[in-house]
mmCIF file of C-alpha atoms in Angstrom:
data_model
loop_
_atom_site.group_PDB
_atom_site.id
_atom_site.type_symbol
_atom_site.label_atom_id
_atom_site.label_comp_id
_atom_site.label_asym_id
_atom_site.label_seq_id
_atom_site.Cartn_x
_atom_site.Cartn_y
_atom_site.Cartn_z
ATOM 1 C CA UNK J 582 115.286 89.306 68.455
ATOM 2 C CA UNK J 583 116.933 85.967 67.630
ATOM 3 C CA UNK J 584 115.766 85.779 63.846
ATOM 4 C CA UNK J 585 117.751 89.384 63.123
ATOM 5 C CA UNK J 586 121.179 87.647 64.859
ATOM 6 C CA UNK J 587 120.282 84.707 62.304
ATOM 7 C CA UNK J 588 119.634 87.292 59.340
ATOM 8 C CA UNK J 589 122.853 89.250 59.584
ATOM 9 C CA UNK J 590 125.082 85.670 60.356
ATOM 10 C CA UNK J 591 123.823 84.552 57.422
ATOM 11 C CA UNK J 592 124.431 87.709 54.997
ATOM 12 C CA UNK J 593 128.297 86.953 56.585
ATOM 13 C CA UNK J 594 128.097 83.834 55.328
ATOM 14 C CA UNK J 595 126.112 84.401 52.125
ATOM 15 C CA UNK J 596 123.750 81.637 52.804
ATOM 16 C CA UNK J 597 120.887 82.569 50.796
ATOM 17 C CA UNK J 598 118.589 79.651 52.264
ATOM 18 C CA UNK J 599 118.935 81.355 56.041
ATOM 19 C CA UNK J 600 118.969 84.690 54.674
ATOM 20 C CA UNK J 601 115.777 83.845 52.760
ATOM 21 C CA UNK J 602 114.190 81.616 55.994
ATOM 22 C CA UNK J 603 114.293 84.793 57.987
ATOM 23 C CA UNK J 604 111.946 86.581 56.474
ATOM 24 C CA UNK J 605 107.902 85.765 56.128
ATOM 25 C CA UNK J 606 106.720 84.608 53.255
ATOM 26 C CA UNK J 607 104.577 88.119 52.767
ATOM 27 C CA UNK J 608 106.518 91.042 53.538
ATOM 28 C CA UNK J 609 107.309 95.435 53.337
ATOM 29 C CA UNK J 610 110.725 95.393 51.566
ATOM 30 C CA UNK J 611 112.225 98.335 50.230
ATOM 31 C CA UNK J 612 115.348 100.009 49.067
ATOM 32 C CA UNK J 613 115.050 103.110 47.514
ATOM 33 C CA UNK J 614 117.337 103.469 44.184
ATOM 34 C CA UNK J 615 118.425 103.569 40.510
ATOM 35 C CA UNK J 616 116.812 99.821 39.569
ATOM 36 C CA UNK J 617 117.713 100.361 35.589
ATOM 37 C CA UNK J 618 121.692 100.485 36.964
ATOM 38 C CA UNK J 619 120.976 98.323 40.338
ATOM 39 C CA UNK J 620 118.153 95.374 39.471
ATOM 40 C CA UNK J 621 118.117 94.638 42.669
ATOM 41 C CA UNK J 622 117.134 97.651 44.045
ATOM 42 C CA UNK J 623 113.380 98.731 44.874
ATOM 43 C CA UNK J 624 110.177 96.986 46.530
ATOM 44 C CA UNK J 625 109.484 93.025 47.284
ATOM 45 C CA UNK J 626 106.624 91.592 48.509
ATOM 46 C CA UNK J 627 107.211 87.882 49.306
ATOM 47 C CA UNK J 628 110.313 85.653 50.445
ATOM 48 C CA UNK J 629 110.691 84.462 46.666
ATOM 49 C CA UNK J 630 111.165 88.094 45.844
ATOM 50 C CA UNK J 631 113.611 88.366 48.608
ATOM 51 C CA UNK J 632 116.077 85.675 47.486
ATOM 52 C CA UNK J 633 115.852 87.087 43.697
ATOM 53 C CA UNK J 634 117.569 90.386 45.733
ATOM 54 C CA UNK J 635 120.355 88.361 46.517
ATOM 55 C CA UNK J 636 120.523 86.119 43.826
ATOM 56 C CA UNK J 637 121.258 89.622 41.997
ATOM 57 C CA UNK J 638 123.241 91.199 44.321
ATOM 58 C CA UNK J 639 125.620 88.206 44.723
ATOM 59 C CA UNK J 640 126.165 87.947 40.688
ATOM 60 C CA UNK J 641 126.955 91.527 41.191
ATOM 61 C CA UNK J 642 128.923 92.304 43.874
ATOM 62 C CA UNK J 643 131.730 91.107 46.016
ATOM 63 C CA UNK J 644 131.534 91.899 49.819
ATOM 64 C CA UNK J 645 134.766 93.665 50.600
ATOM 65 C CA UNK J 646 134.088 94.293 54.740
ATOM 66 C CA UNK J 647 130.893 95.891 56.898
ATOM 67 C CA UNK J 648 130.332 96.519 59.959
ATOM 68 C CA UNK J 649 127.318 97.404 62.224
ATOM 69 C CA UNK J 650 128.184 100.457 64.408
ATOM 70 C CA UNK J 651 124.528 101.172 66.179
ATOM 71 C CA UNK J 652 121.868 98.788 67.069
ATOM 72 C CA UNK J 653 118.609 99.569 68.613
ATOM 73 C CA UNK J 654 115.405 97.382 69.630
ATOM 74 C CA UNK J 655 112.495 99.314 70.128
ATOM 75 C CA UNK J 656 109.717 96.266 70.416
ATOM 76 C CA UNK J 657 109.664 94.620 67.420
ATOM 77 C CA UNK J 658 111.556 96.819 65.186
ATOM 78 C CA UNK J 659 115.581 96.937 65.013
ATOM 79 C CA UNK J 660 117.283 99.945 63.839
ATOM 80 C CA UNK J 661 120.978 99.775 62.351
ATOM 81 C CA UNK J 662 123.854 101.878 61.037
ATOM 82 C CA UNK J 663 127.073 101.071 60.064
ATOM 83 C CA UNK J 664 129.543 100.422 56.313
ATOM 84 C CA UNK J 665 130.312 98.545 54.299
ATOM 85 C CA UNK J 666 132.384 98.053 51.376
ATOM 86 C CA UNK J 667 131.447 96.083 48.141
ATOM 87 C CA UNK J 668 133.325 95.690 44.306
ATOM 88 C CA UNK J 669 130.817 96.234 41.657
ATOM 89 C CA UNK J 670 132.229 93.446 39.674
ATOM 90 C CA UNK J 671 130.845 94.938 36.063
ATOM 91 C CA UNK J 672 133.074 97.907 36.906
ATOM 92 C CA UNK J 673 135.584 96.879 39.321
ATOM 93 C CA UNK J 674 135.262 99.390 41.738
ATOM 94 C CA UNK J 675 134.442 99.623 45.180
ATOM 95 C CA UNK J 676 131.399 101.391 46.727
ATOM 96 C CA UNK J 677 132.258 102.606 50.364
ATOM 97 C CA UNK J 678 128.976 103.347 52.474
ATOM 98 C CA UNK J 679 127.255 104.596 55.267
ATOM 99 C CA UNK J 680 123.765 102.412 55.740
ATOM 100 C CA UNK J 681 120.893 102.776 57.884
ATOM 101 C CA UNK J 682 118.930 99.738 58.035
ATOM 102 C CA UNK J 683 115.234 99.325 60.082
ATOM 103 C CA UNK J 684 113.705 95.676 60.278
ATOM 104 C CA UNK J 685 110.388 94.745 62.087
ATOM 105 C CA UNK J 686 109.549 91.301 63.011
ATOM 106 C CA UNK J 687 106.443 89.195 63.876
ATOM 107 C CA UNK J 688 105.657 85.837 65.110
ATOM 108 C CA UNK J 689 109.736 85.333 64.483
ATOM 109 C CA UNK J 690 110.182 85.827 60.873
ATOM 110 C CA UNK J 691 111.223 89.438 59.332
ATOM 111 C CA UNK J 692 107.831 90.998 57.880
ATOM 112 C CA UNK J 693 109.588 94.714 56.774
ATOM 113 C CA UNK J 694 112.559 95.620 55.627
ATOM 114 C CA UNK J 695 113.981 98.990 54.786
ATOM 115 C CA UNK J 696 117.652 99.848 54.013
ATOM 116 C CA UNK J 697 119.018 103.611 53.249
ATOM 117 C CA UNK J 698 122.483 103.665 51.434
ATOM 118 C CA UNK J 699 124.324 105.815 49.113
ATOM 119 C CA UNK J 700 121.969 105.632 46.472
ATOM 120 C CA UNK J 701 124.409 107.912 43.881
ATOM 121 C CA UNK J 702 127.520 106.409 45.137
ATOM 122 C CA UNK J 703 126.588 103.571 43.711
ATOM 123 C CA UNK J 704 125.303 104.938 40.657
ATOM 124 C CA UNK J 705 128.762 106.084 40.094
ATOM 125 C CA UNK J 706 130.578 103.083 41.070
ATOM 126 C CA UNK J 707 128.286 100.938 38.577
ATOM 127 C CA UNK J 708 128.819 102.954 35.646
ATOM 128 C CA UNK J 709 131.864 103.345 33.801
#
């Protein structure tokens, strides 16, 4: 699945126009969490929707180190878990964890989108 290479070389890079051109311009987004602390969090619908994510995230955070420990294809869908570590730069401190991330494509482009995370860790590391 050559679009979901592009997608995660692209977060490394924080190039929000790839990031953004992997995904259809319709989509199932979702990341379950506190969106009154984390804006970014919760549901998106269309590519548009997708780049405000990480036009949030990026004001937000600073990308300290992840990694992708597990990978699976299973047709269209890819299943991940790994770490990573980000600064919440409102608080300066540093949210450690575990992810779990599922993506399904279609005709090349990223149509859903779920990611699991430590949804009170960083609760805690955005308040003060």
């Amino acid at each position: 699945m050559q679009v979901v290479t592009e997608f995660f070389a692209a977060l490394t890079s924080r190039d929000l126009n790839a990031v953004c051109g992997c995904f259809a311009e319709q989509l199932d987004w979702h990341i379950p969490g506190n969106q009154t602390i984390a804006p970014w969090l919760g549901e998106r619908r269309s590519r548009r929707e997708v780049r405000e994510f990480y036009e949030l995230l990026w004001a937000d955070t600073e990308a300290l180190s992840g990694r992708i420990d597990h990978l699976a294809v299973d047709v269209n869908t890819v299943i991940t878990s790994g770490h990573f570590e980000t600064r919440m730069l409102k608080t300066g401190k540093v949210f450690k964890s575990l992810f779990f991330m599922e993506i399904t494509v279609s005709d090349g482009l990223i149509v859903k989108y779920r990611l699991l995370e430590d949804s009170f860790g960083l609760v805690l590391a955005l308040t003060t």
